[in-house]
Amino acid sequence: MTDRRELIKKVYIDPIRSVLAIDDEFTSLDNYIAGQVKAPSGIQKDMLANFRQKKWLVDMNDGSGGSSDSISHLHQCDLLVVDYHLNRADETDNSQSLDIIKQLDKNEHFNLVVVYTSATPKEVQTTLAEILSPSKHAFGDFDYSQVTQQLEQWEEATGEQVIDELIGCLSAGDFRKLYSRPELIDTELIVMFSPLEIYLNQNEFTSYENKEILKFIFTKKMENLVAQGLFQGSSAVWTSDGDEYFSVKTSQMFVTVISKDITPDLIPSTLLSALENWYPTSNRLLLAKIRAELEANGVLFEEQILDCKYTNAGWLQQFIDDKIDGTSLTITRLFEVMSKSVQEKIREYADNLKENILIEGYKNSVVLEAKFDPEISEHKVKVNKHLNAYICSKPVSGTHIETGHILKWENSGDVEYLLCLTPICDLVPGREKGWSKKLTPIMPIKVLKLHQSLKNDANQLKEIEKKGHIVFIDGTDIKLLAVTPTGSSSTAMEIEQVFVSEQGRFIVDTDKNLICELQRIVYESPEKSDKGLHYETENCKVVGQLRYEYALNLLSQLGVDLTRIGLDFVKLA
């Protein structure tokens, strides 16, 4: 049996092909090119020999550029080994190594970093954990006490919930822009954050104060989004200690801090021990294996996909067809073919991983990986809901309304979920005919009203295979809804004819939500109002999307409902 350590090694250590080592005592390759020849010696010589023995491509740098910008290929290496102190003139200066690590944490690679130091490794770990926390990651150290006092005085003077109002002015989309590019606070404050700027200017704050308040609001917004599960970034800073290493992990990077007493030949095995102590989940290991296979065998996969010139010509024809979403369709098909090639490559690894889990046991594996007991009733229900949501639905995609899209209708405090069940061939913008053509740019569609069950989640999940249910994720909330009215003897689905604007094309709001303008026919009796039969229009958020096979199944059920005959027949006595 392949043990867990070996499985981790196969996806994190074995794929390493290039290493960049940075130490102020090293001779840089750049110096060789410039003619400043000095043969490697000491730790540089040992490191070079050991890394080359592993068939790794090694580059070495003395860090003399003064910042991470001078090491332009920093993000292109598989492993970075860096000295914690890179200033020859000041052996206590750690600013450059911290700058390098912060820059690495911003790129989209998953980076492996080994920091070796003559300082106390535990203290270095603490410093790294602090500088990689989200607010400091964006703006560095900042004292919010003065801003807090100023805003509290403002609230007291106006009687308004000023802080909440300001947090509301910063959209989740603008928050993410500012998180990834904090320099925008100096260059595009008025353009990007106009609602916040307008609110502040009404109270005659200066531009400088606006920036300081925005930093404060940024932090508060981040806390809210993290609490709602809508943002992770580098917020999940994980730390772990071993006998010879101290680790820090963010979503983008795994850093292992070791003492300079550890010889270069032990760096890979020490890094592996730290990774093993992190205990990456089984699915993370599979994803890492997929990534490694794509990097190692990408050209082979390309050749398999492009093998048939006639199929490729057909894909090209659809790719440029403006009557369909050829871009999404082509990308989906390429991924589909590539996934088959990747599956064949990772099958053996997946089987070994599965064997490892079976020996450990399901319960113990979940406790180790997810830190909860899956046999506790509450957790069991959550696991089942999440699993069924994944099986039944998928992340929302597309540029226009499609079969299986779930719309959230909110009007006067009431919330309804409406599932589009018009055949997808009738939803393509520009393909209208008959009645639909006369209504252009309005498009008629049929939607199924989804219903809340009177039963609790556990009881619904016990009969989920027997009853018609839809499970999907709306934000952070998993919705478990029925396709027929609950508490009723009727098994007929509640279908409604509605209308969408712009032939169902979506609008993308500032938070990157897909929005569809929907019109419903509503009747109000004379006793209630004089409106009678009229339209109500709302911008509906597309909150879910069924997998196509589930949408198709409901579509076929709808066909049966709409073609019933013989309702007044009299059977033979």
PDB file of N, CA and C in Angstrom, residues 23-102:
ATOM      1  N   ASP A  23      19.980  34.201  -1.414  1.00  0.00           N
ATOM      2  CA  ASP A  23      20.759  34.388  -0.183  1.00  0.00           C
ATOM      3  C   ASP A  23      21.791  35.469  -0.469  1.00  0.00           C
ATOM      4  N   ASP A  24      21.945  36.420   0.446  1.00  0.00           N
ATOM      5  CA  ASP A  24      22.883  37.520   0.205  1.00  0.00           C
ATOM      6  C   ASP A  24      24.329  37.039   0.133  1.00  0.00           C
ATOM      7  N   GLU A  25      24.597  35.810   0.592  1.00  0.00           N
ATOM      8  CA  GLU A  25      25.959  35.276   0.541  1.00  0.00           C
ATOM      9  C   GLU A  25      26.228  34.501  -0.748  1.00  0.00           C
ATOM     10  N   PHE A  26      25.187  34.343  -1.591  1.00  0.00           N
ATOM     11  CA  PHE A  26      25.345  33.576  -2.823  1.00  0.00           C
ATOM     12  C   PHE A  26      25.928  34.437  -3.940  1.00  0.00           C
ATOM     13  N   THR A  27      26.519  33.753  -4.919  1.00  0.00           N
ATOM     14  CA  THR A  27      26.937  34.402  -6.154  1.00  0.00           C
ATOM     15  C   THR A  27      25.815  34.226  -7.169  1.00  0.00           C
ATOM     16  N   SER A  28      25.299  35.329  -7.692  1.00  0.00           N
ATOM     17  CA  SER A  28      24.179  35.263  -8.632  1.00  0.00           C
ATOM     18  C   SER A  28      24.645  34.840 -10.012  1.00  0.00           C
ATOM     19  N   LEU A  29      23.765  34.164 -10.733  1.00  0.00           N
ATOM     20  CA  LEU A  29      24.035  33.837 -12.130  1.00  0.00           C
ATOM     21  C   LEU A  29      24.215  35.122 -12.936  1.00  0.00           C
ATOM     22  N   ASP A  30      23.468  36.166 -12.541  1.00  0.00           N
ATOM     23  CA  ASP A  30      23.597  37.463 -13.218  1.00  0.00           C
ATOM     24  C   ASP A  30      25.027  37.988 -13.129  1.00  0.00           C
ATOM     25  N   ASN A  31      25.698  37.697 -12.006  1.00  0.00           N
ATOM     26  CA  ASN A  31      27.085  38.156 -11.834  1.00  0.00           C
ATOM     27  C   ASN A  31      28.030  37.406 -12.771  1.00  0.00           C
ATOM     28  N   TYR A  32      27.735  36.091 -13.004  1.00  0.00           N
ATOM     29  CA  TYR A  32      28.547  35.330 -13.957  1.00  0.00           C
ATOM     30  C   TYR A  32      28.436  35.951 -15.346  1.00  0.00           C
ATOM     31  N   ILE A  33      27.195  36.300 -15.721  1.00  0.00           N
ATOM     32  CA  ILE A  33      26.961  36.890 -17.041  1.00  0.00           C
ATOM     33  C   ILE A  33      27.698  38.224 -17.160  1.00  0.00           C
ATOM     34  N   ALA A  34      27.743  38.971 -16.047  1.00  0.00           N
ATOM     35  CA  ALA A  34      28.418  40.279 -16.048  1.00  0.00           C
ATOM     36  C   ALA A  34      29.935  40.144 -15.939  1.00  0.00           C
ATOM     37  N   GLY A  35      30.440  38.916 -15.840  1.00  0.00           N
ATOM     38  CA  GLY A  35      31.879  38.698 -15.772  1.00  0.00           C
ATOM     39  C   GLY A  35      32.456  38.751 -14.381  1.00  0.00           C
ATOM     40  N   GLN A  36      31.596  38.876 -13.365  1.00  0.00           N
ATOM     41  CA  GLN A  36      32.071  38.924 -11.978  1.00  0.00           C
ATOM     42  C   GLN A  36      32.096  37.493 -11.441  1.00  0.00           C
ATOM     43  N   VAL A  37      33.101  36.743 -11.842  1.00  0.00           N
ATOM     44  CA  VAL A  37      33.118  35.306 -11.571  1.00  0.00           C
ATOM     45  C   VAL A  37      33.626  35.026 -10.162  1.00  0.00           C
ATOM     46  N   LYS A  38      32.827  34.216  -9.447  1.00  0.00           N
ATOM     47  CA  LYS A  38      33.234  33.747  -8.129  1.00  0.00           C
ATOM     48  C   LYS A  38      32.629  32.365  -7.944  1.00  0.00           C
ATOM     49  N   ALA A  39      33.452  31.362  -7.778  1.00  0.00           N
ATOM     50  CA  ALA A  39      32.961  29.985  -7.696  1.00  0.00           C
ATOM     51  C   ALA A  39      32.093  29.801  -6.459  1.00  0.00           C
ATOM     52  N   PRO A  40      30.997  29.036  -6.584  1.00  0.00           N
ATOM     53  CA  PRO A  40      30.151  28.756  -5.424  1.00  0.00           C
ATOM     54  C   PRO A  40      30.949  28.035  -4.343  1.00  0.00           C
ATOM     55  N   SER A  41      30.630  28.350  -3.107  1.00  0.00           N
ATOM     56  CA  SER A  41      31.314  27.692  -1.993  1.00  0.00           C
ATOM     57  C   SER A  41      30.345  27.554  -0.832  1.00  0.00           C
ATOM     58  N   GLY A  42      30.741  26.786   0.159  1.00  0.00           N
ATOM     59  CA  GLY A  42      29.943  26.647   1.367  1.00  0.00           C
ATOM     60  C   GLY A  42      28.558  26.114   1.094  1.00  0.00           C
ATOM     61  N   ILE A  43      27.551  26.740   1.726  1.00  0.00           N
ATOM     62  CA  ILE A  43      26.172  26.264   1.618  1.00  0.00           C
ATOM     63  C   ILE A  43      25.650  26.371   0.185  1.00  0.00           C
ATOM     64  N   GLN A  44      26.122  27.383  -0.573  1.00  0.00           N
ATOM     65  CA  GLN A  44      25.675  27.511  -1.960  1.00  0.00           C
ATOM     66  C   GLN A  44      26.142  26.315  -2.783  1.00  0.00           C
ATOM     67  N   LYS A  45      27.372  25.901  -2.587  1.00  0.00           N
ATOM     68  CA  LYS A  45      27.911  24.763  -3.325  1.00  0.00           C
ATOM     69  C   LYS A  45      27.160  23.483  -2.965  1.00  0.00           C
ATOM     70  N   ASP A  46      26.904  23.287  -1.657  1.00  0.00           N
ATOM     71  CA  ASP A  46      26.187  22.083  -1.213  1.00  0.00           C
ATOM     72  C   ASP A  46      24.750  22.067  -1.746  1.00  0.00           C
ATOM     73  N   MET A  47      24.105  23.230  -1.683  1.00  0.00           N
ATOM     74  CA  MET A  47      22.719  23.317  -2.156  1.00  0.00           C
ATOM     75  C   MET A  47      22.648  23.048  -3.650  1.00  0.00           C
ATOM     76  N   LEU A  48      23.561  23.644  -4.397  1.00  0.00           N
ATOM     77  CA  LEU A  48      23.585  23.463  -5.844  1.00  0.00           C
ATOM     78  C   LEU A  48      23.801  21.994  -6.198  1.00  0.00           C
ATOM     79  N   ALA A  49      24.733  21.347  -5.519  1.00  0.00           N
ATOM     80  CA  ALA A  49      25.036  19.940  -5.804  1.00  0.00           C
ATOM     81  C   ALA A  49      23.845  19.036  -5.477  1.00  0.00           C
ATOM     82  N   ASN A  50      23.225  19.258  -4.315  1.00  0.00           N
ATOM     83  CA  ASN A  50      22.100  18.410  -3.905  1.00  0.00           C
ATOM     84  C   ASN A  50      20.869  18.612  -4.791  1.00  0.00           C
ATOM     85  N   PHE A  51      20.578  19.857  -5.129  1.00  0.00           N
ATOM     86  CA  PHE A  51      19.404  20.123  -5.963  1.00  0.00           C
ATOM     87  C   PHE A  51      19.613  19.612  -7.385  1.00  0.00           C
ATOM     88  N   ARG A  52      20.850  19.756  -7.902  1.00  0.00           N
ATOM     89  CA  ARG A  52      21.142  19.262  -9.246  1.00  0.00           C
ATOM     90  C   ARG A  52      21.053  17.734  -9.291  1.00  0.00           C
ATOM     91  N   GLN A  53      21.414  17.105  -8.182  1.00  0.00           N
ATOM     92  CA  GLN A  53      21.338  15.640  -8.101  1.00  0.00           C
ATOM     93  C   GLN A  53      19.890  15.155  -8.255  1.00  0.00           C
ATOM     94  N   LYS A  54      18.955  15.998  -7.858  1.00  0.00           N
ATOM     95  CA  LYS A  54      17.534  15.655  -7.983  1.00  0.00           C
ATOM     96  C   LYS A  54      16.982  16.013  -9.364  1.00  0.00           C
ATOM     97  N   LYS A  55      17.870  16.414 -10.282  1.00  0.00           N
ATOM     98  CA  LYS A  55      17.483  16.793 -11.647  1.00  0.00           C
ATOM     99  C   LYS A  55      16.645  18.076 -11.673  1.00  0.00           C
ATOM    100  N   TRP A  56      16.849  18.926 -10.675  1.00  0.00           N
ATOM    101  CA  TRP A  56      16.136  20.199 -10.639  1.00  0.00           C
ATOM    102  C   TRP A  56      16.957  21.258 -11.373  1.00  0.00           C
ATOM    103  N   LEU A  57      16.264  22.135 -12.075  1.00  0.00           N
ATOM    104  CA  LEU A  57      16.907  23.290 -12.694  1.00  0.00           C
ATOM    105  C   LEU A  57      17.062  24.355 -11.615  1.00  0.00           C
ATOM    106  N   VAL A  58      18.299  24.765 -11.339  1.00  0.00           N
ATOM    107  CA  VAL A  58      18.569  25.625 -10.186  1.00  0.00           C
ATOM    108  C   VAL A  58      19.067  26.995 -10.638  1.00  0.00           C
ATOM    109  N   ASP A  59      18.469  28.032 -10.061  1.00  0.00           N
ATOM    110  CA  ASP A  59      18.963  29.397 -10.250  1.00  0.00           C
ATOM    111  C   ASP A  59      19.250  29.968  -8.868  1.00  0.00           C
ATOM    112  N   MET A  60      20.292  30.796  -8.786  1.00  0.00           N
ATOM    113  CA  MET A  60      20.661  31.374  -7.498  1.00  0.00           C
ATOM    114  C   MET A  60      20.823  32.878  -7.637  1.00  0.00           C
ATOM    115  N   ASN A  61      20.418  33.580  -6.585  1.00  0.00           N
ATOM    116  CA  ASN A  61      20.406  35.038  -6.620  1.00  0.00           C
ATOM    117  C   ASN A  61      20.843  35.557  -5.259  1.00  0.00           C
ATOM    118  N   ASP A  62      21.556  36.682  -5.258  1.00  0.00           N
ATOM    119  CA  ASP A  62      22.015  37.234  -3.982  1.00  0.00           C
ATOM    120  C   ASP A  62      21.037  38.244  -3.387  1.00  0.00           C
ATOM    121  N   GLY A  63      19.922  38.486  -4.100  1.00  0.00           N
ATOM    122  CA  GLY A  63      18.913  39.404  -3.573  1.00  0.00           C
ATOM    123  C   GLY A  63      19.367  40.841  -3.539  1.00  0.00           C
ATOM    124  N   SER A  64      20.354  41.189  -4.336  1.00  0.00           N
ATOM    125  CA  SER A  64      20.938  42.532  -4.248  1.00  0.00           C
ATOM    126  C   SER A  64      20.107  43.597  -4.951  1.00  0.00           C
ATOM    127  N   GLY A  65      19.020  43.212  -5.629  1.00  0.00           N
ATOM    128  CA  GLY A  65      18.211  44.187  -6.361  1.00  0.00           C
ATOM    129  C   GLY A  65      17.449  45.125  -5.464  1.00  0.00           C
ATOM    130  N   GLY A  66      17.257  44.741  -4.202  1.00  0.00           N
ATOM    131  CA  GLY A  66      16.569  45.630  -3.273  1.00  0.00           C
ATOM    132  C   GLY A  66      15.093  45.364  -3.124  1.00  0.00           C
ATOM    133  N   SER A  67      14.469  44.640  -4.059  1.00  0.00           N
ATOM    134  CA  SER A  67      13.047  44.313  -3.929  1.00  0.00           C
ATOM    135  C   SER A  67      12.733  43.106  -4.788  1.00  0.00           C
ATOM    136  N   SER A  68      11.523  42.583  -4.620  1.00  0.00           N
ATOM    137  CA  SER A  68      11.109  41.412  -5.391  1.00  0.00           C
ATOM    138  C   SER A  68      10.991  41.735  -6.876  1.00  0.00           C
ATOM    139  N   ASP A  69      10.820  43.015  -7.230  1.00  0.00           N
ATOM    140  CA  ASP A  69      10.689  43.394  -8.637  1.00  0.00           C
ATOM    141  C   ASP A  69      11.955  43.070  -9.421  1.00  0.00           C
ATOM    142  N   SER A  70      13.097  43.069  -8.752  1.00  0.00           N
ATOM    143  CA  SER A  70      14.355  42.810  -9.438  1.00  0.00           C
ATOM    144  C   SER A  70      14.520  41.338  -9.791  1.00  0.00           C
ATOM    145  N   ILE A  71      13.718  40.482  -9.173  1.00  0.00           N
ATOM    146  CA  ILE A  71      13.778  39.044  -9.457  1.00  0.00           C
ATOM    147  C   ILE A  71      12.531  38.713 -10.272  1.00  0.00           C
ATOM    148  N   SER A  72      12.557  39.055 -11.559  1.00  0.00           N
ATOM    149  CA  SER A  72      11.355  39.029 -12.388  1.00  0.00           C
ATOM    150  C   SER A  72      10.802  37.628 -12.591  1.00  0.00           C
ATOM    151  N   HIS A  73      11.654  36.608 -12.474  1.00  0.00           N
ATOM    152  CA  HIS A  73      11.202  35.234 -12.715  1.00  0.00           C
ATOM    153  C   HIS A  73      10.796  34.534 -11.420  1.00  0.00           C
ATOM    154  N   LEU A  74      10.561  35.318 -10.381  1.00  0.00           N
ATOM    155  CA  LEU A  74      10.235  34.778  -9.057  1.00  0.00           C
ATOM    156  C   LEU A  74       9.039  33.828  -9.108  1.00  0.00           C
ATOM    157  N   HIS A  75       7.987  34.221  -9.832  1.00  0.00           N
ATOM    158  CA  HIS A  75       6.751  33.448  -9.859  1.00  0.00           C
ATOM    159  C   HIS A  75       6.827  32.236 -10.776  1.00  0.00           C
ATOM    160  N   GLN A  76       7.946  32.073 -11.502  1.00  0.00           N
ATOM    161  CA  GLN A  76       8.036  30.997 -12.483  1.00  0.00           C
ATOM    162  C   GLN A  76       8.712  29.745 -11.939  1.00  0.00           C
ATOM    163  N   CYS A  77       9.191  29.785 -10.712  1.00  0.00           N
ATOM    164  CA  CYS A  77       9.861  28.608 -10.155  1.00  0.00           C
ATOM    165  C   CYS A  77       8.865  27.757  -9.373  1.00  0.00           C
ATOM    166  N   ASP A  78       9.177  26.464  -9.247  1.00  0.00           N
ATOM    167  CA  ASP A  78       8.303  25.546  -8.512  1.00  0.00           C
ATOM    168  C   ASP A  78       8.578  25.589  -7.012  1.00  0.00           C
ATOM    169  N   LEU A  79       9.802  25.942  -6.652  1.00  0.00           N
ATOM    170  CA  LEU A  79      10.185  26.006  -5.236  1.00  0.00           C
ATOM    171  C   LEU A  79      11.107  27.205  -5.028  1.00  0.00           C
ATOM    172  N   LEU A  80      10.805  27.984  -4.007  1.00  0.00           N
ATOM    173  CA  LEU A  80      11.666  29.107  -3.633  1.00  0.00           C
ATOM    174  C   LEU A  80      12.318  28.797  -2.295  1.00  0.00           C
ATOM    175  N   VAL A  81      13.647  28.905  -2.257  1.00  0.00           N
ATOM    176  CA  VAL A  81      14.396  28.777  -1.004  1.00  0.00           C
ATOM    177  C   VAL A  81      15.026  30.137  -0.740  1.00  0.00           C
ATOM    178  N   VAL A  82      14.691  30.761   0.391  1.00  0.00           N
ATOM    179  CA  VAL A  82      15.131  32.135   0.621  1.00  0.00           C
ATOM    180  C   VAL A  82      15.667  32.310   2.041  1.00  0.00           C
ATOM    181  N   ASP A  83      16.755  33.057   2.135  1.00  0.00           N
ATOM    182  CA  ASP A  83      17.318  33.422   3.436  1.00  0.00           C
ATOM    183  C   ASP A  83      16.423  34.498   4.056  1.00  0.00           C
ATOM    184  N   TYR A  84      16.193  34.419   5.353  1.00  0.00           N
ATOM    185  CA  TYR A  84      15.287  35.360   6.014  1.00  0.00           C
ATOM    186  C   TYR A  84      15.876  36.763   6.071  1.00  0.00           C
ATOM    187  N   HIS A  85      17.213  36.867   6.148  1.00  0.00           N
ATOM    188  CA  HIS A  85      17.874  38.179   6.192  1.00  0.00           C
ATOM    189  C   HIS A  85      18.726  38.337   4.938  1.00  0.00           C
ATOM    190  N   LEU A  86      18.368  39.303   4.087  1.00  0.00           N
ATOM    191  CA  LEU A  86      19.031  39.444   2.786  1.00  0.00           C
ATOM    192  C   LEU A  86      19.851  40.724   2.666  1.00  0.00           C
ATOM    193  N   ASN A  87      20.028  41.431   3.774  1.00  0.00           N
ATOM    194  CA  ASN A  87      20.767  42.688   3.741  1.00  0.00           C
ATOM    195  C   ASN A  87      22.144  42.469   4.361  1.00  0.00           C
ATOM    196  N   ARG A  88      23.183  42.498   3.528  1.00  0.00           N
ATOM    197  CA  ARG A  88      24.541  42.258   4.029  1.00  0.00           C
ATOM    198  C   ARG A  88      24.966  43.329   5.028  1.00  0.00           C
ATOM    199  N   ALA A  89      24.450  44.541   4.833  1.00  0.00           N
ATOM    200  CA  ALA A  89      24.846  45.649   5.708  1.00  0.00           C
ATOM    201  C   ALA A  89      24.146  45.590   7.063  1.00  0.00           C
ATOM    202  N   ASP A  90      23.006  44.900   7.123  1.00  0.00           N
ATOM    203  CA  ASP A  90      22.243  44.823   8.373  1.00  0.00           C
ATOM    204  C   ASP A  90      21.687  43.408   8.512  1.00  0.00           C
ATOM    205  N   GLU A  91      22.308  42.603   9.336  1.00  0.00           N
ATOM    206  CA  GLU A  91      21.928  41.193   9.468  1.00  0.00           C
ATOM    207  C   GLU A  91      20.602  40.995  10.183  1.00  0.00           C
ATOM    208  N   THR A  92      19.992  42.086  10.673  1.00  0.00           N
ATOM    209  CA  THR A  92      18.677  41.963  11.324  1.00  0.00           C
ATOM    210  C   THR A  92      17.538  42.382  10.386  1.00  0.00           C
ATOM    211  N   ASP A  93      17.893  42.832   9.176  1.00  0.00           N
ATOM    212  CA  ASP A  93      16.884  43.352   8.244  1.00  0.00           C
ATOM    213  C   ASP A  93      16.202  42.198   7.501  1.00  0.00           C
ATOM    214  N   ASN A  94      14.896  42.046   7.726  1.00  0.00           N
ATOM    215  CA  ASN A  94      14.140  40.982   7.060  1.00  0.00           C
ATOM    216  C   ASN A  94      13.159  41.531   6.018  1.00  0.00           C
ATOM    217  N   SER A  95      13.235  42.817   5.728  1.00  0.00           N
ATOM    218  CA  SER A  95      12.213  43.475   4.900  1.00  0.00           C
ATOM    219  C   SER A  95      12.139  42.907   3.488  1.00  0.00           C
ATOM    220  N   GLN A  96      13.310  42.583   2.903  1.00  0.00           N
ATOM    221  CA  GLN A  96      13.280  42.127   1.510  1.00  0.00           C
ATOM    222  C   GLN A  96      12.669  40.734   1.391  1.00  0.00           C
ATOM    223  N   SER A  97      13.012  39.837   2.297  1.00  0.00           N
ATOM    224  CA  SER A  97      12.436  38.482   2.231  1.00  0.00           C
ATOM    225  C   SER A  97      10.929  38.528   2.469  1.00  0.00           C
ATOM    226  N   LEU A  98      10.490  39.396   3.390  1.00  0.00           N
ATOM    227  CA  LEU A  98       9.048  39.529   3.637  1.00  0.00           C
ATOM    228  C   LEU A  98       8.344  40.099   2.411  1.00  0.00           C
ATOM    229  N   ASP A  99       8.997  41.042   1.734  1.00  0.00           N
ATOM    230  CA  ASP A  99       8.420  41.624   0.516  1.00  0.00           C
ATOM    231  C   ASP A  99       8.274  40.559  -0.570  1.00  0.00           C
ATOM    232  N   ILE A 100       9.287  39.719  -0.708  1.00  0.00           N
ATOM    233  CA  ILE A 100       9.242  38.636  -1.698  1.00  0.00           C
ATOM    234  C   ILE A 100       8.079  37.690  -1.406  1.00  0.00           C
ATOM    235  N   ILE A 101       7.923  37.318  -0.144  1.00  0.00           N
ATOM    236  CA  ILE A 101       6.859  36.380   0.238  1.00  0.00           C
ATOM    237  C   ILE A 101       5.481  36.998   0.025  1.00  0.00           C
ATOM    238  N   LYS A 102       5.336  38.278   0.365  1.00  0.00           N
ATOM    239  CA  LYS A 102       4.039  38.941   0.154  1.00  0.00           C
ATOM    240  C   LYS A 102       3.694  39.012  -1.331  1.00  0.00           C
TER     241      LYS A 102
END
